Coordinates of C-alpha atoms in Angstrom, one line a residue:
Chain I
M1 CA -2.1 -39.3 -46.3
T2 CA -1.4 -39.8 -50.0
A3 CA -0.4 -36.9 -52.2
A4 CA -2.7 -36.5 -55.1
V5 CA -0.5 -33.9 -56.7
E6 CA 3.1 -33.0 -55.9
F7 CA 5.2 -30.2 -57.3
L8 CA 8.9 -30.6 -56.8
N9 CA 10.8 -27.4 -57.5
V10 CA 8.6 -26.7 -60.6
S11 CA 9.1 -23.8 -62.9
R12 CA 7.3 -22.6 -66.0
H13 CA 8.9 -19.7 -67.8
F14 CA 7.5 -17.9 -70.8
G15 CA 10.5 -16.2 -72.2
S16 CA 11.7 -13.9 -69.4
I17 CA 8.4 -14.1 -67.5
R18 CA 8.5 -16.6 -64.6
A19 CA 4.8 -17.6 -64.5
V20 CA 5.7 -20.4 -62.0
D21 CA 9.0 -20.1 -60.2
R22 CA 10.6 -23.0 -58.3
L23 CA 7.4 -24.1 -56.7
D24 CA 7.0 -26.9 -54.1
L25 CA 3.5 -28.0 -53.4
M26 CA 1.7 -31.0 -52.0
I27 CA -2.1 -31.5 -52.5
A28 CA -3.4 -34.3 -50.3
E29 CA -5.9 -36.8 -51.7
G30 CA -9.5 -35.9 -51.1
T31 CA -9.0 -32.3 -50.2
F32 CA -10.7 -29.3 -51.6
F33 CA -7.7 -27.2 -52.5
A34 CA -7.9 -23.6 -53.6
M35 CA -5.3 -21.7 -55.5
L36 CA -5.9 -18.1 -54.7
G37 CA -4.2 -15.1 -56.2
P38 CA -4.5 -12.0 -58.4
S39 CA -4.4 -12.4 -62.2
G40 CA -0.9 -13.2 -63.4
S41 CA 0.2 -14.8 -60.1
G42 CA 0.7 -18.2 -61.7
K43 CA -2.3 -20.0 -60.4
T44 CA -3.8 -20.9 -63.7
T45 CA -0.5 -21.9 -65.1
C46 CA -0.2 -24.3 -62.2
L47 CA -3.6 -25.8 -63.0
R48 CA -2.5 -26.2 -66.7
L49 CA 0.7 -27.9 -65.5
I50 CA -1.4 -30.5 -63.7
S51 CA -3.8 -31.0 -66.6
G52 CA -0.8 -31.3 -69.0
F53 CA -1.5 -28.4 -71.3
E54 CA 1.7 -26.8 -70.1
Q55 CA 5.0 -28.4 -69.6
P56 CA 7.3 -27.4 -66.8
T57 CA 10.6 -25.8 -67.8
G58 CA 12.1 -27.3 -64.7
G59 CA 11.2 -29.6 -61.8
V60 CA 9.0 -32.6 -61.5
I61 CA 5.2 -33.0 -61.2
R62 CA 3.8 -36.1 -59.7
I63 CA 0.2 -37.2 -59.9
F64 CA -0.4 -40.0 -57.3
G65 CA 3.3 -40.6 -57.1
Q66 CA 3.8 -41.0 -60.8
D67 CA 6.1 -38.6 -62.7
C68 CA 3.7 -37.3 -65.4
S69 CA 6.1 -35.2 -67.5
A70 CA 5.8 -37.6 -70.4
V71 CA 2.0 -38.2 -70.1
P72 CA -0.1 -36.1 -72.6
P73 CA -3.3 -34.5 -71.3
N74 CA -5.6 -37.1 -72.9
R75 CA -3.9 -39.9 -70.9
R76 CA -4.0 -38.2 -67.5
N77 CA -6.6 -39.3 -65.0
V78 CA -7.4 -35.6 -64.4
N79 CA -10.2 -33.6 -65.8
T80 CA -10.9 -29.9 -66.1
V81 CA -13.9 -27.6 -65.8
F82 CA -12.8 -24.7 -68.0
Q83 CA -13.3 -21.1 -67.2
D84 CA -15.5 -20.5 -70.3
Y85 CA -17.0 -24.1 -69.8
A86 CA -15.8 -25.0 -73.4
L87 CA -18.9 -27.0 -74.1
F88 CA -19.1 -28.4 -77.6
P89 CA -21.7 -26.1 -79.3
H90 CA -22.8 -28.6 -81.9
M91 CA -23.7 -31.4 -79.5
N92 CA -26.6 -31.6 -77.2
V93 CA -26.1 -31.7 -73.4
R94 CA -26.2 -35.5 -73.2
D95 CA -23.6 -36.0 -75.9
N96 CA -21.4 -33.3 -74.3
V97 CA -21.5 -35.2 -71.0
A98 CA -21.0 -38.6 -72.7
Y99 CA -18.1 -37.4 -74.8
G100 CA -15.4 -38.7 -72.5
L101 CA -16.8 -42.2 -72.7
M102 CA -17.5 -41.9 -76.5
V103 CA -13.9 -41.3 -77.4
R104 CA -13.0 -44.3 -75.2
G105 CA -15.2 -46.5 -77.3
V106 CA -17.9 -47.2 -74.7
D107 CA -21.1 -48.2 -76.5
K108 CA -23.9 -45.7 -76.9
R109 CA -26.5 -47.2 -74.5
T110 CA -24.0 -47.4 -71.6
R111 CA -22.5 -44.0 -72.1
L112 CA -25.9 -42.2 -72.4
A113 CA -27.2 -44.0 -69.3
R114 CA -24.1 -42.8 -67.4
A115 CA -24.5 -39.3 -68.8
D116 CA -28.1 -39.2 -67.6
E117 CA -26.9 -40.3 -64.1
L118 CA -24.4 -37.5 -64.0
L119 CA -26.9 -35.0 -65.2
G120 CA -29.0 -36.1 -62.3
L121 CA -26.1 -35.5 -60.0
V122 CA -25.9 -31.9 -61.1
K123 CA -29.7 -31.6 -61.1
L124 CA -30.2 -31.2 -64.9
D125 CA -32.3 -34.3 -65.5
D126 CA -34.5 -32.9 -68.1
Y127 CA -32.0 -30.9 -70.1
G128 CA -30.3 -33.7 -72.0
K129 CA -31.7 -32.8 -75.4
R130 CA -30.9 -29.2 -75.3
K131 CA -27.9 -27.5 -77.0
P132 CA -25.5 -25.6 -74.8
G133 CA -26.6 -22.3 -76.5
E134 CA -30.0 -22.8 -75.0
L135 CA -28.8 -23.0 -71.4
S136 CA -28.2 -20.3 -68.8
G137 CA -24.7 -19.7 -67.4
G138 CA -25.3 -21.7 -64.3
Q139 CA -26.7 -24.6 -66.3
R140 CA -23.8 -24.6 -68.6
Q141 CA -21.5 -24.7 -65.6
R142 CA -23.3 -27.8 -64.3
V143 CA -23.0 -29.5 -67.7
A144 CA -19.3 -28.7 -67.8
L145 CA -19.0 -30.3 -64.3
A146 CA -20.9 -33.4 -65.3
R147 CA -18.8 -33.8 -68.4
A148 CA -15.6 -33.5 -66.5
L149 CA -16.8 -36.1 -64.0
I150 CA -17.8 -38.8 -66.4
N151 CA -14.4 -40.3 -66.7
E152 CA -14.2 -40.6 -62.9
P153 CA -11.1 -38.5 -62.5
R154 CA -9.1 -38.8 -59.4
V155 CA -8.4 -35.1 -59.5
L156 CA -10.8 -32.5 -60.8
L157 CA -9.4 -29.2 -61.8
L158 CA -11.7 -26.1 -61.8
D159 CA -10.5 -22.9 -63.5
E160 CA -12.5 -20.0 -62.0
P161 CA -15.7 -22.0 -62.7
L162 CA -17.9 -19.5 -60.9
G163 CA -16.4 -16.3 -62.4
A164 CA -19.1 -15.8 -65.0
L165 CA -22.1 -16.3 -62.6
D166 CA -24.0 -13.6 -60.7
L167 CA -23.5 -13.3 -57.0
K168 CA -26.6 -15.3 -55.8
L169 CA -26.0 -18.1 -58.2
R170 CA -22.3 -18.1 -57.3
E171 CA -23.1 -18.6 -53.6
A172 CA -25.5 -21.4 -54.3
M173 CA -23.0 -23.1 -56.6
Q174 CA -20.3 -22.8 -53.9
D175 CA -22.4 -24.8 -51.5
E176 CA -23.2 -27.4 -54.2
L177 CA -19.6 -27.8 -55.3
K178 CA -18.5 -28.3 -51.7
A179 CA -21.3 -30.9 -51.1
L180 CA -20.4 -32.6 -54.4
Q181 CA -16.7 -32.8 -53.4
Q182 CA -17.5 -34.3 -50.1
R183 CA -19.9 -36.8 -51.6
L184 CA -17.5 -38.0 -54.3
G185 CA -14.4 -37.8 -52.1
I186 CA -12.1 -36.9 -55.0
T187 CA -9.5 -34.2 -54.9
F188 CA -10.7 -30.8 -56.2
V189 CA -8.2 -28.2 -57.2
F190 CA -9.9 -24.9 -57.6
V191 CA -8.4 -21.7 -59.1
T192 CA -9.9 -18.4 -58.0
H193 CA -9.1 -14.7 -57.5
D194 CA -12.0 -14.3 -55.1
Q195 CA -10.8 -14.7 -51.5
S196 CA -14.3 -15.2 -50.0
E197 CA -14.8 -18.1 -52.4
A198 CA -11.5 -19.7 -51.5
L199 CA -12.1 -19.3 -47.8
S200 CA -15.6 -20.6 -47.8
M201 CA -15.1 -23.7 -49.9
A202 CA -11.6 -24.9 -49.5
D203 CA -9.9 -27.2 -46.9
Q204 CA -6.5 -25.8 -47.9
V205 CA -5.7 -22.5 -49.5
A206 CA -2.5 -21.6 -51.3
V207 CA -2.1 -17.9 -51.9
F208 CA -0.1 -17.2 -55.0
S209 CA 2.0 -14.1 -55.7
D210 CA 4.4 -13.7 -58.6
G211 CA 4.7 -17.3 -59.5
K212 CA 5.4 -18.4 -55.9
I213 CA 3.2 -19.5 -53.0
A214 CA 3.1 -16.7 -50.4
Q215 CA 1.3 -18.9 -47.9
I216 CA -0.4 -22.2 -47.7
G217 CA -2.7 -23.3 -45.0
T218 CA -6.3 -23.8 -43.8
P219 CA -8.7 -20.8 -44.5
A220 CA -8.6 -19.9 -40.8
E221 CA -4.8 -19.8 -40.8
I222 CA -4.6 -17.8 -43.9
Y223 CA -7.2 -15.3 -42.7
D224 CA -6.1 -14.9 -39.1
K225 CA -2.4 -15.4 -39.4
P226 CA -1.2 -14.0 -42.7
R227 CA 2.5 -14.5 -43.0
T228 CA 3.2 -11.6 -45.4
R229 CA 1.9 -8.1 -46.1
F230 CA 0.7 -9.4 -49.5
V231 CA -1.4 -12.2 -47.9
A232 CA -2.8 -9.8 -45.3
D233 CA -3.8 -7.3 -48.0
F234 CA -5.1 -9.8 -50.5
V235 CA -7.1 -12.0 -48.1
G236 CA -9.7 -9.5 -46.9
S237 CA -8.2 -6.0 -46.8
S238 CA -6.5 -6.3 -43.4
N239 CA -4.8 -3.4 -41.6
V240 CA -1.0 -3.8 -41.9
L241 CA 0.8 -2.0 -39.1
S242 CA 4.3 -0.8 -39.7
S243 CA 7.0 -2.1 -37.4
D244 CA 7.1 1.3 -35.6
M245 CA 3.4 1.2 -35.0
A246 CA 3.4 -2.4 -33.9
A247 CA 6.2 -1.6 -31.4
H248 CA 4.3 1.5 -30.2
F249 CA 1.2 -0.8 -29.5
G250 CA 3.2 -3.1 -27.4
G251 CA 4.2 -5.8 -29.9
P252 CA 7.7 -6.6 -31.2
A253 CA 9.2 -4.2 -33.7
R254 CA 7.9 -6.2 -36.8
P255 CA 5.0 -5.5 -39.2
A256 CA 1.7 -6.9 -37.9
S257 CA -1.7 -7.4 -39.3
L258 CA -4.9 -6.4 -37.6
R259 CA -8.3 -7.4 -38.9
P260 CA -10.8 -4.4 -39.2
E261 CA -13.5 -6.4 -37.4
S262 CA -11.2 -6.9 -34.3
V263 CA -11.0 -3.1 -33.8
R264 CA -13.5 -1.4 -31.6
I265 CA -14.3 2.3 -31.1
V266 CA -14.3 3.2 -27.4
D267 CA -14.5 6.3 -25.2
D268 CA -12.2 5.1 -22.4
G269 CA -9.1 3.0 -22.4
A270 CA -8.2 3.6 -26.1
R271 CA -4.9 2.3 -27.4
V272 CA -4.7 5.1 -29.9
H273 CA -6.7 8.2 -30.9
G274 CA -7.4 9.5 -34.4
H275 CA -9.8 11.2 -36.7
V276 CA -12.4 9.6 -38.9
T277 CA -11.5 10.2 -42.6
T278 CA -13.8 7.9 -44.5
L279 CA -17.0 6.0 -44.0
R280 CA -17.9 3.4 -46.5
Y281 CA -21.2 1.6 -46.3
L282 CA -20.8 -2.1 -47.3
G283 CA -24.3 -3.5 -46.8
S284 CA -23.4 -5.9 -44.0
G285 CA -21.8 -3.0 -42.0
T286 CA -19.6 0.0 -42.4
R287 CA -15.9 0.4 -42.9
V288 CA -14.6 3.4 -41.0
V289 CA -11.1 4.6 -41.8
V290 CA -9.3 6.4 -38.9
T291 CA -6.1 8.4 -39.4
V292 CA -3.8 7.7 -36.4
P293 CA -0.3 8.9 -35.8
G294 CA 1.9 6.9 -38.2
G295 CA -0.8 5.6 -40.5
E296 CA -4.4 4.6 -41.0
I297 CA -6.5 1.9 -39.3
S298 CA -9.7 0.5 -40.8
V299 CA -12.5 -0.4 -38.4
F300 CA -15.4 -2.6 -39.4
L301 CA -18.6 -1.7 -37.6
G302 CA -21.7 -4.0 -37.7
K303 CA -25.2 -2.9 -38.4
E304 CA -26.2 -2.2 -34.8
A305 CA -23.1 -0.1 -34.1
L306 CA -23.4 3.7 -33.6
L307 CA -21.5 5.4 -36.5
P308 CA -19.1 8.2 -35.7
E309 CA -19.3 11.3 -37.7
K310 CA -16.7 12.1 -40.4
G311 CA -13.9 14.2 -39.0
S312 CA -14.7 13.4 -35.4
A313 CA -12.1 12.3 -32.9
V314 CA -12.3 8.6 -31.8
G315 CA -10.4 6.2 -29.6
L316 CA -9.6 2.7 -30.9
T317 CA -8.7 -0.5 -29.0
W318 CA -8.4 -4.2 -29.7
D319 CA -7.5 -7.4 -27.9
S320 CA -3.7 -8.0 -27.8
Q321 CA -4.0 -11.4 -29.5
A322 CA -5.9 -9.8 -32.5
M323 CA -2.6 -8.2 -33.6
H324 CA -0.8 -10.9 -35.6
V325 CA 3.0 -10.4 -36.0
M326 CA 4.0 -11.3 -39.6
E327 CA 7.0 -13.4 -40.4
Q328 CA 8.1 -11.3 -43.3
D329 CA 7.4 -7.9 -44.6
Chain Z
M1 CA -37.0 -6.1 -87.0
R2 CA -39.6 -4.4 -89.1
S3 CA -39.8 -0.7 -89.0
D4 CA -43.2 1.0 -89.3
N5 CA -41.7 4.1 -90.8
R6 CA -42.0 3.9 -94.6
P7 CA -39.0 5.1 -96.6
P8 CA -39.5 8.2 -98.7
L9 CA -40.9 7.6 -102.2
F10 CA -37.8 9.0 -103.8
L11 CA -35.5 6.4 -102.1
T12 CA -37.8 3.6 -103.0
I13 CA -37.8 4.6 -106.7
S14 CA -34.1 5.0 -106.8
A15 CA -33.5 1.6 -105.1
I16 CA -35.8 -0.1 -107.5
G17 CA -34.1 1.7 -110.4
G18 CA -30.7 0.7 -109.2
L19 CA -31.7 -3.0 -108.9
L20 CA -33.2 -2.9 -112.4
F21 CA -30.1 -1.4 -113.9
L22 CA -28.0 -4.1 -112.3
H23 CA -30.2 -7.1 -113.1
L24 CA -32.1 -6.3 -116.3
P25 CA -29.0 -6.9 -118.5
I26 CA -28.7 -10.4 -117.1
L27 CA -32.3 -11.1 -118.1
L28 CA -31.5 -9.8 -121.6
I29 CA -28.6 -12.3 -121.8
F30 CA -31.2 -15.0 -121.1
L31 CA -33.6 -13.6 -123.6
Y32 CA -31.1 -13.6 -126.5
A33 CA -30.4 -17.2 -125.9
F34 CA -33.8 -17.8 -127.4
T35 CA -33.7 -15.3 -130.3
T36 CA -34.0 -16.4 -134.0
D37 CA -31.6 -13.8 -135.1
E38 CA -28.1 -15.2 -135.4
R39 CA -25.9 -12.2 -136.1
T40 CA -27.0 -9.1 -134.4
Y41 CA -28.7 -8.5 -131.0
Q42 CA -31.6 -6.5 -132.2
F43 CA -34.4 -5.6 -129.8
P44 CA -37.0 -6.9 -129.6
P45 CA -35.9 -10.3 -131.0
P46 CA -37.6 -11.1 -134.2
G47 CA -38.7 -14.5 -132.9
L48 CA -38.1 -17.0 -130.2
T49 CA -36.6 -20.5 -130.6
T50 CA -34.9 -23.2 -128.4
Q51 CA -32.8 -24.4 -131.3
W52 CA -29.6 -22.8 -129.9
F53 CA -29.5 -25.2 -127.0
A54 CA -29.3 -28.1 -129.4
V55 CA -26.7 -26.3 -131.5
A56 CA -24.6 -25.6 -128.4
W57 CA -24.9 -29.3 -127.4
H58 CA -23.4 -30.4 -130.7
R59 CA -20.6 -27.8 -130.9
A60 CA -17.3 -29.7 -130.4
D61 CA -15.4 -26.7 -129.2
I62 CA -17.5 -26.1 -126.1
W63 CA -17.0 -29.4 -124.4
P64 CA -13.2 -29.3 -123.9
A65 CA -13.5 -25.7 -122.6
L66 CA -16.3 -26.7 -120.2
Y67 CA -14.4 -29.8 -119.1
L68 CA -11.2 -27.7 -118.5
S69 CA -13.1 -25.1 -116.5
L70 CA -14.7 -27.7 -114.3
R71 CA -11.5 -29.5 -113.7
V72 CA -9.6 -26.3 -112.8
A73 CA -12.4 -25.1 -110.5
A74 CA -12.7 -28.5 -108.8
L75 CA -8.9 -28.9 -108.3
S76 CA -8.3 -25.3 -107.1
T77 CA -11.2 -25.6 -104.7
I78 CA -9.7 -28.8 -103.2
M79 CA -6.3 -27.1 -103.0
A80 CA -7.8 -24.0 -101.4
L81 CA -9.7 -26.1 -98.9
I82 CA -6.6 -27.8 -97.6
L83 CA -4.2 -24.9 -97.7
G84 CA -6.7 -22.3 -96.6
T85 CA -7.9 -24.3 -93.6
L86 CA -4.4 -25.1 -92.5
C87 CA -3.4 -21.4 -92.7
A88 CA -6.5 -20.3 -90.8
A89 CA -5.8 -22.9 -88.1
A90 CA -2.2 -21.6 -87.7
M91 CA -3.3 -18.0 -87.6
A92 CA -6.2 -18.6 -85.2
R93 CA -4.5 -20.9 -82.7
T94 CA -0.9 -19.7 -82.4
R95 CA 0.8 -16.4 -82.1
F96 CA 4.2 -16.0 -83.7
F97 CA 6.5 -13.3 -85.0
G98 CA 5.2 -11.7 -88.2
R99 CA 1.8 -13.3 -87.8
D100 CA -0.2 -10.2 -88.9
Q101 CA 2.1 -9.6 -91.8
I102 CA 1.7 -13.2 -93.1
S103 CA -2.0 -12.9 -92.6
L104 CA -1.9 -9.8 -94.8
L105 CA 0.2 -11.6 -97.5
I106 CA -2.4 -14.4 -97.6
I107 CA -5.2 -12.0 -98.2
L108 CA -3.3 -9.8 -100.6
P109 CA -4.0 -11.7 -103.9
I110 CA -7.7 -10.8 -103.6
A111 CA -6.9 -7.1 -103.2
L112 CA -4.3 -7.2 -106.0
P113 CA -5.8 -6.5 -109.4
G114 CA -6.0 -9.8 -111.3
I115 CA -3.9 -8.3 -114.1
I116 CA -1.0 -7.9 -111.7
T117 CA -1.4 -11.5 -110.4
G118 CA -1.6 -12.7 -114.0
M119 CA 1.4 -10.8 -115.3
S120 CA 3.6 -11.8 -112.3
L121 CA 2.7 -15.4 -112.6
R122 CA 3.2 -15.4 -116.4
S123 CA 6.7 -13.9 -116.1
A124 CA 7.5 -16.3 -113.2
F125 CA 6.4 -19.3 -115.4
S126 CA 8.5 -18.1 -118.3
I127 CA 11.6 -17.4 -116.2
M128 CA 11.3 -20.9 -114.7
D129 CA 10.6 -22.5 -118.1
I130 CA 7.3 -23.9 -116.9
P131 CA 5.1 -24.8 -120.0
F132 CA 1.5 -23.7 -119.8
S133 CA -0.8 -26.4 -118.6
T134 CA -3.8 -27.1 -116.4
W135 CA -1.5 -26.7 -113.5
T136 CA -0.4 -23.2 -114.4
I137 CA -4.1 -22.1 -114.6
L138 CA -4.6 -23.9 -111.3
M139 CA -1.8 -22.0 -109.6
G140 CA -3.3 -18.7 -110.7
H141 CA -6.7 -19.6 -109.4
A142 CA -5.4 -21.0 -106.1
T143 CA -4.0 -17.5 -105.2
F144 CA -7.5 -16.1 -104.7
C145 CA -9.4 -19.4 -103.9
I146 CA -7.2 -19.9 -100.8
V147 CA -8.1 -16.4 -99.6
I148 CA -11.8 -17.2 -99.8
V149 CA -11.5 -20.4 -97.8
F150 CA -9.0 -18.8 -95.4
N151 CA -11.4 -15.9 -94.7
N152 CA -14.3 -18.2 -94.0
A153 CA -12.3 -20.5 -91.8
V154 CA -10.5 -17.8 -89.9
A155 CA -13.8 -16.2 -89.0
R156 CA -15.2 -19.5 -87.8
F157 CA -12.1 -20.3 -85.7
R158 CA -12.4 -16.9 -84.1
R159 CA -16.0 -17.6 -83.1
L160 CA -15.1 -21.0 -81.6
S161 CA -14.0 -21.1 -78.0
G162 CA -10.3 -22.0 -78.1
S163 CA -10.7 -24.3 -75.2
I164 CA -13.0 -26.7 -76.9
V165 CA -10.0 -28.4 -78.4
E166 CA -8.4 -28.6 -75.0
A167 CA -11.6 -29.8 -73.5
S168 CA -11.7 -32.7 -76.0
L169 CA -8.1 -33.7 -75.3
D170 CA -8.7 -33.3 -71.6
L171 CA -11.6 -35.8 -71.8
G172 CA -9.3 -38.4 -73.4
A173 CA -9.7 -37.9 -77.1
N174 CA -6.7 -38.1 -79.4
S175 CA -5.9 -35.5 -82.0
F176 CA -7.7 -37.4 -84.8
Q177 CA -10.9 -37.8 -82.6
T178 CA -10.7 -34.1 -81.7
F179 CA -10.6 -33.1 -85.3
R180 CA -13.3 -35.5 -86.4
Y181 CA -15.8 -34.9 -83.5
V182 CA -15.1 -31.3 -82.4
L183 CA -13.3 -29.3 -85.1
L184 CA -14.8 -30.6 -88.3
P185 CA -18.5 -30.3 -87.2
N186 CA -17.9 -26.7 -86.2
L187 CA -15.9 -25.7 -89.3
G188 CA -17.9 -27.8 -91.7
S189 CA -20.4 -25.2 -92.9
A190 CA -17.8 -22.5 -93.1
L191 CA -15.6 -24.8 -95.2
L192 CA -18.4 -25.8 -97.5
A193 CA -19.4 -22.2 -98.0
G194 CA -15.8 -21.2 -98.7
G195 CA -15.3 -24.1 -101.1
M196 CA -18.5 -23.2 -103.0
L197 CA -17.5 -19.6 -103.4
A198 CA -14.0 -20.6 -104.4
F199 CA -15.4 -23.0 -107.0
A200 CA -17.7 -20.2 -108.4
L201 CA -14.9 -17.7 -108.6
S202 CA -12.5 -20.1 -110.3
F203 CA -15.2 -21.2 -112.8
D204 CA -15.8 -17.8 -114.3
E205 CA -12.3 -16.2 -113.9
V206 CA -10.9 -14.6 -117.0
I207 CA -8.1 -12.1 -116.3
V208 CA -5.6 -14.3 -114.4
T209 CA -6.6 -17.2 -116.7
T210 CA -5.7 -15.3 -119.9
F211 CA -2.2 -14.8 -118.5
T212 CA -1.6 -18.4 -117.3
A213 CA -3.5 -20.5 -119.8
G214 CA -1.4 -20.2 -123.0
Q215 CA -3.3 -21.8 -125.9
Q216 CA -5.9 -23.6 -123.7
S217 CA -9.3 -22.1 -123.3
T218 CA -11.5 -22.3 -120.4
L219 CA -15.2 -21.6 -120.8
P220 CA -15.1 -17.9 -120.0
I221 CA -12.2 -17.4 -122.4
W222 CA -14.0 -19.4 -125.1
M223 CA -17.0 -17.0 -124.6
L224 CA -14.7 -14.0 -124.9
N225 CA -13.3 -15.3 -128.2
E226 CA -16.8 -16.1 -129.4
L227 CA -18.1 -12.6 -129.0
V228 CA -15.6 -11.3 -131.5
R229 CA -16.8 -13.8 -134.2
P230 CA -20.4 -13.1 -135.4
R231 CA -21.4 -16.7 -136.0
Q232 CA -24.2 -18.5 -134.1
R233 CA -24.1 -15.7 -131.5
P234 CA -27.0 -17.0 -129.3
V235 CA -24.8 -20.1 -128.6
T236 CA -22.7 -17.8 -126.4
N237 CA -25.8 -16.8 -124.5
V238 CA -26.7 -20.4 -124.0
V239 CA -23.2 -21.0 -122.5
A240 CA -23.7 -17.8 -120.4
I241 CA -26.7 -19.4 -118.9
V242 CA -24.7 -22.5 -118.0
V243 CA -22.0 -20.4 -116.4
F244 CA -24.5 -18.3 -114.6
L245 CA -26.1 -21.4 -113.1
T246 CA -22.8 -23.1 -112.2
T247 CA -21.6 -20.1 -110.3
F248 CA -24.9 -18.7 -108.9
V249 CA -26.1 -21.9 -107.3
P250 CA -23.0 -22.5 -105.2
I251 CA -22.9 -18.8 -104.1
L252 CA -26.6 -19.1 -103.1
I253 CA -25.9 -22.2 -101.1
A254 CA -22.8 -20.5 -99.5
Y255 CA -25.0 -17.5 -98.6
Y256 CA -27.5 -19.7 -96.8
L257 CA -24.9 -21.7 -95.0
T258 CA -23.2 -18.7 -93.5
R259 CA -26.3 -16.7 -92.9
G260 CA -26.9 -15.7 -89.3
G261 CA -23.2 -16.1 -88.5
S262 CA -20.9 -13.1 -88.3
E263 CA -18.3 -14.7 -90.7
T264 CA -17.3 -13.0 -93.8
A265 CA -18.3 -15.1 -96.8
G266 CA -17.0 -13.7 -100.0
G267 CA -14.9 -10.6 -99.8
G268 CA -14.6 -9.0 -103.2
K269 CA -13.1 -10.4 -106.4

């Protein structure tokens, strides 16, 4: 497996702020890689280090094995879909898409034909003559995608590309992006703060926290076996049990995570009893917060489940393997 | 955006009155260019003639003044376009210590009374032993022309998404291509508008010019001197028409170029 992008002990400091702090990272060729984290966690800086708009203050970045510290952005075989799309407002859609070939001196007929091909790929066949200002958010996003693909990059960087779209469109675009990546077979590096987006699209997810990677793995690994409290919290509001509670429930005396959907409300054979403090309707189900000795446990109940009343006493249980002991606090 | 509510009659009348008060005197200037009376401006004019245009054409003292004014206006516009755009680019694209203060310093000359600018430049020139020349006038004019271009360019830069420059580089363009294909087309109309306004301002500037011109006379200064001497008075009005057209047409074009955008076009002076 070839490494498309490699970070070796890479740092990027802005004054006293360590945006990226001694980071090691390997992105395999052909993967859909998500960088997930809250704002300010260093994920966007990482993306800009790959595109070349930021220079590392320490360490080495390799793109397909080649140290690229001396290669300016316009010579890297890497293209970016910008967060605000950054379409050229004075050019029509076709010229926007063809821009990468135009600056390389490709003749007009060839480059426009290729632009039309790519517009077909993103299902915007009849929009070539329009200006970016006349398009909807979703359409602009596709134009930005087509424009970034025209130079046939080996790595495509996407900076929160779905952030500005409404929910329905975002879900549709997630499926399309995933399909597109599989069809083209190139490496996608995708920055997002939306955990559901990262989990549903990516092959590999890196969870960023304070300029470091808190955990890296497949979506299932990240979701089911969070290594730290931060990951457990950030990826889908998990219950984090203190070491005392974990020991009380029969595990080792170390903090553990427990997914709300793994917890059941039962009458008999409960591991713990408590009182319902909050009920929050989420559409697809209801989140019930139960105060138990030593803390709180959230329970996710599906549509068909019978809801307990607020303030009522309930018993909770879960399968032993649902409780995941974390490596660090 | 048409409102069906009609404004009160009183407001309509005062608005029309105000506009007439502002613009009728300009029409009078035009009218007196055609009067047959050479010494006084009596109303109504005793007769109408076009002879003053011919007289003005043959007056030897007008041409050097006109030429000097055009030269100063053109040069200070070019200077303002280059320096103003560079300043705006620096202000819009980077953050550095004292950025806001420097931005204020650039805009200051337009807020400063021309008489202060003129006096300070004059004393600076005399301290440094710089003899008065076209260049001293030019420097005076550049102080406010740069502001005009700067204001227009900075507003346009702000409206542009910062990442379009990065997008261009990302797609493989070099800096020159990025400037030529991405920045220039987007800044173009703002620069043209700024340049036209700067030209118009420079062309009819009097105050700063009196302090920095020495013995030279630009067209506005020539007019000022002419008003004192009661000889062929309507010639001054003919020249006024020329000045009016040379400044009004660029301002009109600038207005149409920046219309619909949120950018500030002129800004005082």
